Amino acid sequence: MNFASDNTAPVHPRVMAALARANEMAAMPYGNDALSRDVEAKIAAAFGREARVFLVSTGTAANALALAAGCPPWGVVYCHPESHIDDDECGAPEFYTGGAKLAGVDGVHGKIDPAALADALARAGAGVVHHAQPAMLSLTNATEAGTVYAPAEIARLSAIARAHGLKVHLDGARFANALATLGCSPAAATWQAGVDVLSLGGTKNGCLAVEAIVVFDPALAETLAFRRKRAGHLFSKHRYLAAQMDAYLTDGLWLDLARHANGIARALGEGLGRLPGAALVHPVEANEVFVDLPETAIRALEAAGFAVYRWLGPGTQRLRLVASWSSQAADAARLIETARAALDGQTPA
């Protein structure tokens, strides 16, 4: 009954079993083991092209190091104001880039508006020594609003960025959820649409602690091995990161888990959206639901033991509900019924 975050979910049994298997043997350290090399090749194959892969343990590290590889200290990273890199990473992108600036470019439902991006870049002062210089565009898919960029939308924004000499980063903490919605190939939603470097998430979708920096532009990979080491993310027992990612990708597990989570979120969105006084804030396109609910319903959910997150702070009435691979349809149905009964003045069955 925990819909506060997909970070609350347990590790998937197949991932845990892979960790146990990795624990049965000795292996060379720092990514020089066979499993790590195989996983790097497996990730590249999933995207249908040659790519450099760097495993790390957190999404913040993946994002910050990916941005540092493409943005100088005097550079600007353009991102949505609600993006994780701008709002939730405690200055890590600025720190690891050596002081680069993050510039917010707004747009509805968590997506950057192409016209707003074009306008921001036109006014950026490229080449003017008094201004920080445009360097990267960072997109998030699925977005912080639970919406999904289609490949054509990514391609349009990437083309605008490319015309101004920017590299393109994609924060894919919930990339599997985006793919599960889109039904397209990983390639179509990344490098074929103009993405240069991807932060591929695993932790939110069944892994213990692993993310992959997937680099499609070879120039961006040149310094990443050193940046990862300097940041303290080159694990000596690297095989434990590789084991998680190996299980995650095997037989399409990552997409199966994401499809399940997305389905639970859709059910929550459809059920809550029909309640009197309730209003969905964003379209439900991945595994997150943003909904304004009357306080009566929220208090009933909390009293019934549901873990929910008040998105705008304590006492506010906007909830973010997040479904995970381990969320149960019965719990989602009970949540909807509990809220409905509270609004009807009844005791839920």
PDB file of N, CA, C and O in Angstrom, residues 235-310:
ATOM      1  N   PHE A 235      33.345   1.210  -8.616  1.00  0.00           N
ATOM      2  CA  PHE A 235      33.314   0.222  -7.539  1.00  0.00           C
ATOM      3  C   PHE A 235      34.457  -0.772  -7.706  1.00  0.00           C
ATOM      4  O   PHE A 235      34.721  -1.248  -8.809  1.00  0.00           O
ATOM      5  N   SER A 236      35.139  -1.093  -6.614  1.00  0.00           N
ATOM      6  CA  SER A 236      36.157  -2.135  -6.700  1.00  0.00           C
ATOM      7  C   SER A 236      35.494  -3.479  -7.019  1.00  0.00           C
ATOM      8  O   SER A 236      35.963  -4.219  -7.880  1.00  0.00           O
ATOM      9  N   LYS A 237      34.377  -3.766  -6.350  1.00  0.00           N
ATOM     10  CA  LYS A 237      33.622  -4.996  -6.645  1.00  0.00           C
ATOM     11  C   LYS A 237      32.515  -4.666  -7.647  1.00  0.00           C
ATOM     12  O   LYS A 237      31.313  -4.789  -7.384  1.00  0.00           O
ATOM     13  N   HIS A 238      32.966  -4.270  -8.794  1.00  0.00           N
ATOM     14  CA  HIS A 238      32.107  -3.751  -9.852  1.00  0.00           C
ATOM     15  C   HIS A 238      31.107  -4.788 -10.339  1.00  0.00           C
ATOM     16  O   HIS A 238      30.036  -4.451 -10.855  1.00  0.00           O
ATOM     17  N   ARG A 239      31.436  -6.066 -10.175  1.00  0.00           N
ATOM     18  CA  ARG A 239      30.555  -7.118 -10.669  1.00  0.00           C
ATOM     19  C   ARG A 239      29.171  -7.073 -10.034  1.00  0.00           C
ATOM     20  O   ARG A 239      28.198  -7.572 -10.614  1.00  0.00           O
ATOM     21  N   TYR A 240      29.068  -6.483  -8.827  1.00  0.00           N
ATOM     22  CA  TYR A 240      27.755  -6.415  -8.184  1.00  0.00           C
ATOM     23  C   TYR A 240      26.845  -5.387  -8.857  1.00  0.00           C
ATOM     24  O   TYR A 240      25.626  -5.540  -8.843  1.00  0.00           O
ATOM     25  N   LEU A 241      27.425  -4.364  -9.443  1.00  0.00           N
ATOM     26  CA  LEU A 241      26.640  -3.459 -10.287  1.00  0.00           C
ATOM     27  C   LEU A 241      26.238  -4.176 -11.574  1.00  0.00           C
ATOM     28  O   LEU A 241      25.080  -4.130 -12.014  1.00  0.00           O
ATOM     29  N   ALA A 242      27.208  -4.842 -12.192  1.00  0.00           N
ATOM     30  CA  ALA A 242      26.959  -5.522 -13.465  1.00  0.00           C
ATOM     31  C   ALA A 242      25.910  -6.613 -13.321  1.00  0.00           C
ATOM     32  O   ALA A 242      25.066  -6.803 -14.210  1.00  0.00           O
ATOM     33  N   ALA A 243      25.936  -7.338 -12.206  1.00  0.00           N
ATOM     34  CA  ALA A 243      24.979  -8.424 -12.003  1.00  0.00           C
ATOM     35  C   ALA A 243      23.547  -7.908 -11.999  1.00  0.00           C
ATOM     36  O   ALA A 243      22.637  -8.525 -12.568  1.00  0.00           O
ATOM     37  N   GLN A 244      23.345  -6.744 -11.367  1.00  0.00           N
ATOM     38  CA  GLN A 244      22.004  -6.161 -11.342  1.00  0.00           C
ATOM     39  C   GLN A 244      21.530  -5.801 -12.747  1.00  0.00           C
ATOM     40  O   GLN A 244      20.401  -6.132 -13.152  1.00  0.00           O
ATOM     41  N   MET A 245      22.381  -5.117 -13.484  1.00  0.00           N
ATOM     42  CA  MET A 245      22.000  -4.668 -14.817  1.00  0.00           C
ATOM     43  C   MET A 245      21.827  -5.843 -15.765  1.00  0.00           C
ATOM     44  O   MET A 245      20.960  -5.819 -16.645  1.00  0.00           O
ATOM     45  N   ASP A 246      22.596  -6.892 -15.564  1.00  0.00           N
ATOM     46  CA  ASP A 246      22.467  -8.083 -16.401  1.00  0.00           C
ATOM     47  C   ASP A 246      21.089  -8.714 -16.214  1.00  0.00           C
ATOM     48  O   ASP A 246      20.392  -9.014 -17.195  1.00  0.00           O
ATOM     49  N   ALA A 247      20.678  -8.916 -14.972  1.00  0.00           N
ATOM     50  CA  ALA A 247      19.356  -9.490 -14.710  1.00  0.00           C
ATOM     51  C   ALA A 247      18.247  -8.557 -15.194  1.00  0.00           C
ATOM     52  O   ALA A 247      17.221  -9.004 -15.725  1.00  0.00           O
ATOM     53  N   TYR A 248      18.455  -7.276 -15.021  1.00  0.00           N
ATOM     54  CA  TYR A 248      17.465  -6.260 -15.397  1.00  0.00           C
ATOM     55  C   TYR A 248      17.135  -6.324 -16.882  1.00  0.00           C
ATOM     56  O   TYR A 248      15.966  -6.229 -17.293  1.00  0.00           O
ATOM     57  N   LEU A 249      18.147  -6.534 -17.711  1.00  0.00           N
ATOM     58  CA  LEU A 249      17.951  -6.523 -19.157  1.00  0.00           C
ATOM     59  C   LEU A 249      17.614  -7.887 -19.732  1.00  0.00           C
ATOM     60  O   LEU A 249      17.094  -7.977 -20.854  1.00  0.00           O
ATOM     61  N   THR A 250      17.902  -8.958 -19.005  1.00  0.00           N
ATOM     62  CA  THR A 250      17.703 -10.309 -19.541  1.00  0.00           C
ATOM     63  C   THR A 250      16.224 -10.612 -19.754  1.00  0.00           C
ATOM     64  O   THR A 250      15.385 -10.393 -18.873  1.00  0.00           O
ATOM     65  N   ASP A 251      15.901 -11.132 -20.927  1.00  0.00           N
ATOM     66  CA  ASP A 251      14.524 -11.537 -21.286  1.00  0.00           C
ATOM     67  C   ASP A 251      13.515 -10.404 -21.122  1.00  0.00           C
ATOM     68  O   ASP A 251      12.333 -10.645 -20.834  1.00  0.00           O
ATOM     69  N   GLY A 252      13.974  -9.166 -21.289  1.00  0.00           N
ATOM     70  CA  GLY A 252      13.050  -8.029 -21.257  1.00  0.00           C
ATOM     71  C   GLY A 252      12.461  -7.719 -19.901  1.00  0.00           C
ATOM     72  O   GLY A 252      11.409  -7.065 -19.817  1.00  0.00           O
ATOM     73  N   LEU A 253      13.145  -8.142 -18.807  1.00  0.00           N
ATOM     74  CA  LEU A 253      12.590  -7.902 -17.475  1.00  0.00           C
ATOM     75  C   LEU A 253      12.317  -6.427 -17.237  1.00  0.00           C
ATOM     76  O   LEU A 253      11.266  -6.059 -16.690  1.00  0.00           O
ATOM     77  N   TRP A 254      13.241  -5.555 -17.646  1.00  0.00           N
ATOM     78  CA  TRP A 254      13.079  -4.121 -17.376  1.00  0.00           C
ATOM     79  C   TRP A 254      11.791  -3.566 -17.950  1.00  0.00           C
ATOM     80  O   TRP A 254      11.102  -2.773 -17.299  1.00  0.00           O
ATOM     81  N   LEU A 255      11.429  -4.027 -19.126  1.00  0.00           N
ATOM     82  CA  LEU A 255      10.202  -3.529 -19.755  1.00  0.00           C
ATOM     83  C   LEU A 255       8.962  -4.182 -19.161  1.00  0.00           C
ATOM     84  O   LEU A 255       7.915  -3.535 -19.025  1.00  0.00           O
ATOM     85  N   ASP A 256       9.054  -5.451 -18.788  1.00  0.00           N
ATOM     86  CA  ASP A 256       7.921  -6.118 -18.139  1.00  0.00           C
ATOM     87  C   ASP A 256       7.575  -5.429 -16.823  1.00  0.00           C
ATOM     88  O   ASP A 256       6.393  -5.199 -16.522  1.00  0.00           O
ATOM     89  N   LEU A 257       8.590  -5.104 -16.036  1.00  0.00           N
ATOM     90  CA  LEU A 257       8.348  -4.434 -14.755  1.00  0.00           C
ATOM     91  C   LEU A 257       7.753  -3.052 -14.973  1.00  0.00           C
ATOM     92  O   LEU A 257       6.843  -2.624 -14.243  1.00  0.00           O
ATOM     93  N   ALA A 258       8.237  -2.354 -15.976  1.00  0.00           N
ATOM     94  CA  ALA A 258       7.722  -1.013 -16.262  1.00  0.00           C
ATOM     95  C   ALA A 258       6.277  -1.069 -16.749  1.00  0.00           C
ATOM     96  O   ALA A 258       5.457  -0.222 -16.368  1.00  0.00           O
ATOM     97  N   ARG A 259       5.973  -2.051 -17.589  1.00  0.00           N
ATOM     98  CA  ARG A 259       4.580  -2.179 -18.065  1.00  0.00           C
ATOM     99  C   ARG A 259       3.629  -2.407 -16.900  1.00  0.00           C
ATOM    100  O   ARG A 259       2.521  -1.855 -16.859  1.00  0.00           O
ATOM    101  N   HIS A 260       4.046  -3.241 -15.958  1.00  0.00           N
ATOM    102  CA  HIS A 260       3.201  -3.496 -14.789  1.00  0.00           C
ATOM    103  C   HIS A 260       2.969  -2.216 -14.003  1.00  0.00           C
ATOM    104  O   HIS A 260       1.816  -1.883 -13.658  1.00  0.00           O
ATOM    105  N   ALA A 261       4.035  -1.491 -13.714  1.00  0.00           N
ATOM    106  CA  ALA A 261       3.910  -0.252 -12.952  1.00  0.00           C
ATOM    107  C   ALA A 261       3.032   0.763 -13.690  1.00  0.00           C
ATOM    108  O   ALA A 261       2.177   1.420 -13.083  1.00  0.00           O
ATOM    109  N   ASN A 262       3.232   0.890 -14.984  1.00  0.00           N
ATOM    110  CA  ASN A 262       2.418   1.818 -15.766  1.00  0.00           C
ATOM    111  C   ASN A 262       0.943   1.446 -15.717  1.00  0.00           C
ATOM    112  O   ASN A 262       0.068   2.318 -15.639  1.00  0.00           O
ATOM    113  N   GLY A 263       0.657   0.152 -15.771  1.00  0.00           N
ATOM    114  CA  GLY A 263      -0.735  -0.301 -15.731  1.00  0.00           C
ATOM    115  C   GLY A 263      -1.407   0.038 -14.414  1.00  0.00           C
ATOM    116  O   GLY A 263      -2.577   0.444 -14.381  1.00  0.00           O
ATOM    117  N   ILE A 264      -0.681  -0.125 -13.312  1.00  0.00           N
ATOM    118  CA  ILE A 264      -1.231   0.237 -12.004  1.00  0.00           C
ATOM    119  C   ILE A 264      -1.498   1.737 -11.947  1.00  0.00           C
ATOM    120  O   ILE A 264      -2.543   2.183 -11.449  1.00  0.00           O
ATOM    121  N   ALA A 265      -0.576   2.529 -12.472  1.00  0.00           N
ATOM    122  CA  ALA A 265      -0.753   3.989 -12.466  1.00  0.00           C
ATOM    123  C   ALA A 265      -1.969   4.393 -13.301  1.00  0.00           C
ATOM    124  O   ALA A 265      -2.727   5.290 -12.909  1.00  0.00           O
ATOM    125  N   ARG A 266      -2.130   3.752 -14.448  1.00  0.00           N
ATOM    126  CA  ARG A 266      -3.303   4.078 -15.278  1.00  0.00           C
ATOM    127  C   ARG A 266      -4.600   3.793 -14.523  1.00  0.00           C
ATOM    128  O   ARG A 266      -5.541   4.595 -14.565  1.00  0.00           O
ATOM    129  N   ALA A 267      -4.638   2.678 -13.829  1.00  0.00           N
ATOM    130  CA  ALA A 267      -5.839   2.334 -13.065  1.00  0.00           C
ATOM    131  C   ALA A 267      -6.101   3.363 -11.965  1.00  0.00           C
ATOM    132  O   ALA A 267      -7.249   3.773 -11.741  1.00  0.00           O
ATOM    133  N   LEU A 268      -5.041   3.783 -11.287  1.00  0.00           N
ATOM    134  CA  LEU A 268      -5.197   4.807 -10.263  1.00  0.00           C
ATOM    135  C   LEU A 268      -5.708   6.112 -10.863  1.00  0.00           C
ATOM    136  O   LEU A 268      -6.614   6.755 -10.326  1.00  0.00           O
ATOM    137  N   GLY A 269      -5.116   6.517 -11.985  1.00  0.00           N
ATOM    138  CA  GLY A 269      -5.523   7.755 -12.620  1.00  0.00           C
ATOM    139  C   GLY A 269      -6.969   7.730 -13.073  1.00  0.00           C
ATOM    140  O   GLY A 269      -7.726   8.681 -12.863  1.00  0.00           O
ATOM    141  N   GLU A 270      -7.357   6.622 -13.688  1.00  0.00           N
ATOM    142  CA  GLU A 270      -8.736   6.513 -14.170  1.00  0.00           C
ATOM    143  C   GLU A 270      -9.728   6.515 -13.012  1.00  0.00           C
ATOM    144  O   GLU A 270     -10.770   7.168 -13.062  1.00  0.00           O
ATOM    145  N   GLY A 271      -9.410   5.786 -11.940  1.00  0.00           N
ATOM    146  CA  GLY A 271     -10.328   5.699 -10.811  1.00  0.00           C
ATOM    147  C   GLY A 271     -10.422   6.994 -10.031  1.00  0.00           C
ATOM    148  O   GLY A 271     -11.528   7.467  -9.714  1.00  0.00           O
ATOM    149  N   LEU A 272      -9.294   7.590  -9.722  1.00  0.00           N
ATOM    150  CA  LEU A 272      -9.312   8.824  -8.941  1.00  0.00           C
ATOM    151  C   LEU A 272      -9.856   9.988  -9.748  1.00  0.00           C
ATOM    152  O   LEU A 272     -10.515  10.882  -9.207  1.00  0.00           O
ATOM    153  N   GLY A 273      -9.584   9.985 -11.043  1.00  0.00           N
ATOM    154  CA  GLY A 273     -10.045  11.081 -11.887  1.00  0.00           C
ATOM    155  C   GLY A 273     -11.551  11.184 -11.978  1.00  0.00           C
ATOM    156  O   GLY A 273     -12.078  12.242 -12.337  1.00  0.00           O
ATOM    157  N   ARG A 274     -12.246  10.103 -11.655  1.00  0.00           N
ATOM    158  CA  ARG A 274     -13.719  10.109 -11.708  1.00  0.00           C
ATOM    159  C   ARG A 274     -14.366  10.544 -10.401  1.00  0.00           C
ATOM    160  O   ARG A 274     -15.588  10.696 -10.338  1.00  0.00           O
ATOM    161  N   LEU A 275     -13.576  10.742  -9.350  1.00  0.00           N
ATOM    162  CA  LEU A 275     -14.148  11.067  -8.050  1.00  0.00           C
ATOM    163  C   LEU A 275     -14.580  12.528  -7.988  1.00  0.00           C
ATOM    164  O   LEU A 275     -13.937  13.403  -8.579  1.00  0.00           O
ATOM    165  N   PRO A 276     -15.656  12.833  -7.271  1.00  0.00           N
ATOM    166  CA  PRO A 276     -16.099  14.232  -7.145  1.00  0.00           C
ATOM    167  C   PRO A 276     -15.055  15.063  -6.407  1.00  0.00           C
ATOM    168  O   PRO A 276     -14.525  14.648  -5.374  1.00  0.00           O
ATOM    169  N   GLY A 277     -14.751  16.213  -6.972  1.00  0.00           N
ATOM    170  CA  GLY A 277     -13.787  17.102  -6.351  1.00  0.00           C
ATOM    171  C   GLY A 277     -12.340  16.777  -6.659  1.00  0.00           C
ATOM    172  O   GLY A 277     -11.437  17.485  -6.212  1.00  0.00           O
ATOM    173  N   ALA A 278     -12.096  15.703  -7.422  1.00  0.00           N
ATOM    174  CA  ALA A 278     -10.736  15.309  -7.781  1.00  0.00           C
ATOM    175  C   ALA A 278     -10.400  15.832  -9.173  1.00  0.00           C
ATOM    176  O   ALA A 278     -11.282  15.993 -10.019  1.00  0.00           O
ATOM    177  N   ALA A 279      -9.129  16.082  -9.409  1.00  0.00           N
ATOM    178  CA  ALA A 279      -8.703  16.553 -10.728  1.00  0.00           C
ATOM    179  C   ALA A 279      -7.287  16.074 -10.995  1.00  0.00           C
ATOM    180  O   ALA A 279      -6.375  16.298 -10.186  1.00  0.00           O
ATOM    181  N   LEU A 280      -7.098  15.391 -12.126  1.00  0.00           N
ATOM    182  CA  LEU A 280      -5.756  14.995 -12.535  1.00  0.00           C
ATOM    183  C   LEU A 280      -5.000  16.231 -13.011  1.00  0.00           C
ATOM    184  O   LEU A 280      -5.521  17.026 -13.796  1.00  0.00           O
ATOM    185  N   VAL A 281      -3.764  16.367 -12.552  1.00  0.00           N
ATOM    186  CA  VAL A 281      -2.954  17.539 -12.870  1.00  0.00           C
ATOM    187  C   VAL A 281      -2.242  17.364 -14.205  1.00  0.00           C
ATOM    188  O   VAL A 281      -2.096  18.322 -14.971  1.00  0.00           O
ATOM    189  N   HIS A 282      -1.776  16.146 -14.491  1.00  0.00           N
ATOM    190  CA  HIS A 282      -1.064  15.823 -15.723  1.00  0.00           C
ATOM    191  C   HIS A 282      -1.653  14.550 -16.323  1.00  0.00           C
ATOM    192  O   HIS A 282      -2.219  13.722 -15.599  1.00  0.00           O
ATOM    193  N   PRO A 283      -1.516  14.354 -17.615  1.00  0.00           N
ATOM    194  CA  PRO A 283      -1.897  13.055 -18.191  1.00  0.00           C
ATOM    195  C   PRO A 283      -1.065  11.943 -17.549  1.00  0.00           C
ATOM    196  O   PRO A 283       0.115  12.127 -17.252  1.00  0.00           O
ATOM    197  N   VAL A 284      -1.683  10.801 -17.337  1.00  0.00           N
ATOM    198  CA  VAL A 284      -0.970   9.655 -16.756  1.00  0.00           C
ATOM    199  C   VAL A 284      -0.410   8.835 -17.914  1.00  0.00           C
ATOM    200  O   VAL A 284      -1.136   8.095 -18.581  1.00  0.00           O
ATOM    201  N   GLU A 285       0.889   8.972 -18.150  1.00  0.00           N
ATOM    202  CA  GLU A 285       1.511   8.329 -19.306  1.00  0.00           C
ATOM    203  C   GLU A 285       2.595   7.330 -18.929  1.00  0.00           C
ATOM    204  O   GLU A 285       3.076   6.585 -19.798  1.00  0.00           O
ATOM    205  N   ALA A 286       2.986   7.310 -17.658  1.00  0.00           N
ATOM    206  CA  ALA A 286       4.001   6.344 -17.224  1.00  0.00           C
ATOM    207  C   ALA A 286       3.537   5.760 -15.894  1.00  0.00           C
ATOM    208  O   ALA A 286       2.435   5.236 -15.813  1.00  0.00           O
ATOM    209  N   ASN A 287       4.349   5.857 -14.853  1.00  0.00           N
ATOM    210  CA  ASN A 287       3.973   5.221 -13.578  1.00  0.00           C
ATOM    211  C   ASN A 287       3.719   6.209 -12.454  1.00  0.00           C
ATOM    212  O   ASN A 287       3.719   5.838 -11.289  1.00  0.00           O
ATOM    213  N   GLU A 288       3.490   7.489 -12.802  1.00  0.00           N
ATOM    214  CA  GLU A 288       3.205   8.494 -11.789  1.00  0.00           C
ATOM    215  C   GLU A 288       1.838   9.125 -12.036  1.00  0.00           C
ATOM    216  O   GLU A 288       1.449   9.349 -13.179  1.00  0.00           O
ATOM    217  N   VAL A 289       1.154   9.419 -10.933  1.00  0.00           N
ATOM    218  CA  VAL A 289      -0.160  10.059 -10.985  1.00  0.00           C
ATOM    219  C   VAL A 289      -0.112  11.306 -10.110  1.00  0.00           C
ATOM    220  O   VAL A 289       0.231  11.223  -8.926  1.00  0.00           O
ATOM    221  N   PHE A 290      -0.433  12.452 -10.683  1.00  0.00           N
ATOM    222  CA  PHE A 290      -0.536  13.693  -9.928  1.00  0.00           C
ATOM    223  C   PHE A 290      -2.014  14.068  -9.890  1.00  0.00           C
ATOM    224  O   PHE A 290      -2.637  14.267 -10.938  1.00  0.00           O
ATOM    225  N   VAL A 291      -2.554  14.165  -8.694  1.00  0.00           N
ATOM    226  CA  VAL A 291      -3.983  14.393  -8.563  1.00  0.00           C
ATOM    227  C   VAL A 291      -4.268  15.330  -7.401  1.00  0.00           C
ATOM    228  O   VAL A 291      -3.652  15.228  -6.339  1.00  0.00           O
ATOM    229  N   ASP A 292      -5.166  16.277  -7.620  1.00  0.00           N
ATOM    230  CA  ASP A 292      -5.674  17.115  -6.539  1.00  0.00           C
ATOM    231  C   ASP A 292      -6.883  16.422  -5.944  1.00  0.00           C
ATOM    232  O   ASP A 292      -7.855  16.107  -6.658  1.00  0.00           O
ATOM    233  N   LEU A 293      -6.833  16.172  -4.638  1.00  0.00           N
ATOM    234  CA  LEU A 293      -7.913  15.477  -3.946  1.00  0.00           C
ATOM    235  C   LEU A 293      -8.412  16.311  -2.772  1.00  0.00           C
ATOM    236  O   LEU A 293      -7.603  17.005  -2.118  1.00  0.00           O
ATOM    237  N   PRO A 294      -9.674  16.255  -2.462  1.00  0.00           N
ATOM    238  CA  PRO A 294     -10.163  16.923  -1.252  1.00  0.00           C
ATOM    239  C   PRO A 294      -9.454  16.374  -0.012  1.00  0.00           C
ATOM    240  O   PRO A 294      -9.094  15.195   0.051  1.00  0.00           O
ATOM    241  N   GLU A 295      -9.283  17.235   0.983  1.00  0.00           N
ATOM    242  CA  GLU A 295      -8.562  16.844   2.198  1.00  0.00           C
ATOM    243  C   GLU A 295      -9.224  15.650   2.887  1.00  0.00           C
ATOM    244  O   GLU A 295      -8.545  14.796   3.476  1.00  0.00           O
ATOM    245  N   THR A 296     -10.542  15.569   2.806  1.00  0.00           N
ATOM    246  CA  THR A 296     -11.257  14.438   3.421  1.00  0.00           C
ATOM    247  C   THR A 296     -10.754  13.111   2.874  1.00  0.00           C
ATOM    248  O   THR A 296     -10.535  12.151   3.629  1.00  0.00           O
ATOM    249  N   ALA A 297     -10.568  13.053   1.578  1.00  0.00           N
ATOM    250  CA  ALA A 297     -10.108  11.814   0.958  1.00  0.00           C
ATOM    251  C   ALA A 297      -8.655  11.517   1.340  1.00  0.00           C
ATOM    252  O   ALA A 297      -8.289  10.363   1.614  1.00  0.00           O
ATOM    253  N   ILE A 298      -7.809  12.557   1.366  1.00  0.00           N
ATOM    254  CA  ILE A 298      -6.401  12.342   1.701  1.00  0.00           C
ATOM    255  C   ILE A 298      -6.265  11.830   3.127  1.00  0.00           C
ATOM    256  O   ILE A 298      -5.506  10.888   3.402  1.00  0.00           O
ATOM    257  N   ARG A 299      -6.997  12.433   4.031  1.00  0.00           N
ATOM    258  CA  ARG A 299      -6.917  11.989   5.429  1.00  0.00           C
ATOM    259  C   ARG A 299      -7.409  10.545   5.573  1.00  0.00           C
ATOM    260  O   ARG A 299      -6.868   9.772   6.383  1.00  0.00           O
ATOM    261  N   ALA A 300      -8.412  10.182   4.802  1.00  0.00           N
ATOM    262  CA  ALA A 300      -8.911   8.808   4.857  1.00  0.00           C
ATOM    263  C   ALA A 300      -7.860   7.827   4.363  1.00  0.00           C
ATOM    264  O   ALA A 300      -7.681   6.745   4.931  1.00  0.00           O
ATOM    265  N   LEU A 301      -7.155   8.198   3.315  1.00  0.00           N
ATOM    266  CA  LEU A 301      -6.095   7.339   2.797  1.00  0.00           C
ATOM    267  C   LEU A 301      -4.978   7.176   3.836  1.00  0.00           C
ATOM    268  O   LEU A 301      -4.494   6.063   4.072  1.00  0.00           O
ATOM    269  N   GLU A 302      -4.591   8.278   4.450  1.00  0.00           N
ATOM    270  CA  GLU A 302      -3.528   8.210   5.452  1.00  0.00           C
ATOM    271  C   GLU A 302      -3.958   7.384   6.655  1.00  0.00           C
ATOM    272  O   GLU A 302      -3.176   6.582   7.190  1.00  0.00           O
ATOM    273  N   ALA A 303      -5.216   7.538   7.069  1.00  0.00           N
ATOM    274  CA  ALA A 303      -5.725   6.775   8.209  1.00  0.00           C
ATOM    275  C   ALA A 303      -5.798   5.288   7.903  1.00  0.00           C
ATOM    276  O   ALA A 303      -5.645   4.442   8.800  1.00  0.00           O
ATOM    277  N   ALA A 304      -6.032   4.956   6.632  1.00  0.00           N
ATOM    278  CA  ALA A 304      -6.135   3.552   6.234  1.00  0.00           C
ATOM    279  C   ALA A 304      -4.769   2.895   6.045  1.00  0.00           C
ATOM    280  O   ALA A 304      -4.694   1.686   5.789  1.00  0.00           O
ATOM    281  N   GLY A 305      -3.708   3.668   6.170  1.00  0.00           N
ATOM    282  CA  GLY A 305      -2.366   3.097   6.075  1.00  0.00           C
ATOM    283  C   GLY A 305      -1.702   3.231   4.726  1.00  0.00           C
ATOM    284  O   GLY A 305      -0.631   2.654   4.513  1.00  0.00           O
ATOM    285  N   PHE A 306      -2.292   3.996   3.819  1.00  0.00           N
ATOM    286  CA  PHE A 306      -1.656   4.215   2.522  1.00  0.00           C
ATOM    287  C   PHE A 306      -0.523   5.229   2.672  1.00  0.00           C
ATOM    288  O   PHE A 306      -0.685   6.258   3.324  1.00  0.00           O
ATOM    289  N   ALA A 307       0.602   4.927   2.085  1.00  0.00           N
ATOM    290  CA  ALA A 307       1.708   5.883   2.030  1.00  0.00           C
ATOM    291  C   ALA A 307       1.561   6.687   0.744  1.00  0.00           C
ATOM    292  O   ALA A 307       1.674   6.142  -0.356  1.00  0.00           O
ATOM    293  N   VAL A 308       1.282   7.977   0.886  1.00  0.00           N
ATOM    294  CA  VAL A 308       1.126   8.876  -0.254  1.00  0.00           C
ATOM    295  C   VAL A 308       1.994  10.099  -0.007  1.00  0.00           C
ATOM    296  O   VAL A 308       2.427  10.359   1.111  1.00  0.00           O
ATOM    297  N   TYR A 309       2.248  10.847  -1.056  1.00  0.00           N
ATOM    298  CA  TYR A 309       3.171  11.975  -0.960  1.00  0.00           C
ATOM    299  C   TYR A 309       2.448  13.254  -1.349  1.00  0.00           C
ATOM    300  O   TYR A 309       1.936  13.369  -2.471  1.00  0.00           O
ATOM    301  N   ARG A 310       2.411  14.204  -0.411  1.00  0.00           N
ATOM    302  CA  ARG A 310       1.820  15.516  -0.702  1.00  0.00           C
ATOM    303  C   ARG A 310       2.853  16.324  -1.481  1.00  0.00           C
ATOM    304  O   ARG A 310       3.839  16.807  -0.904  1.00  0.00           O
TER     305      ARG A 310
END
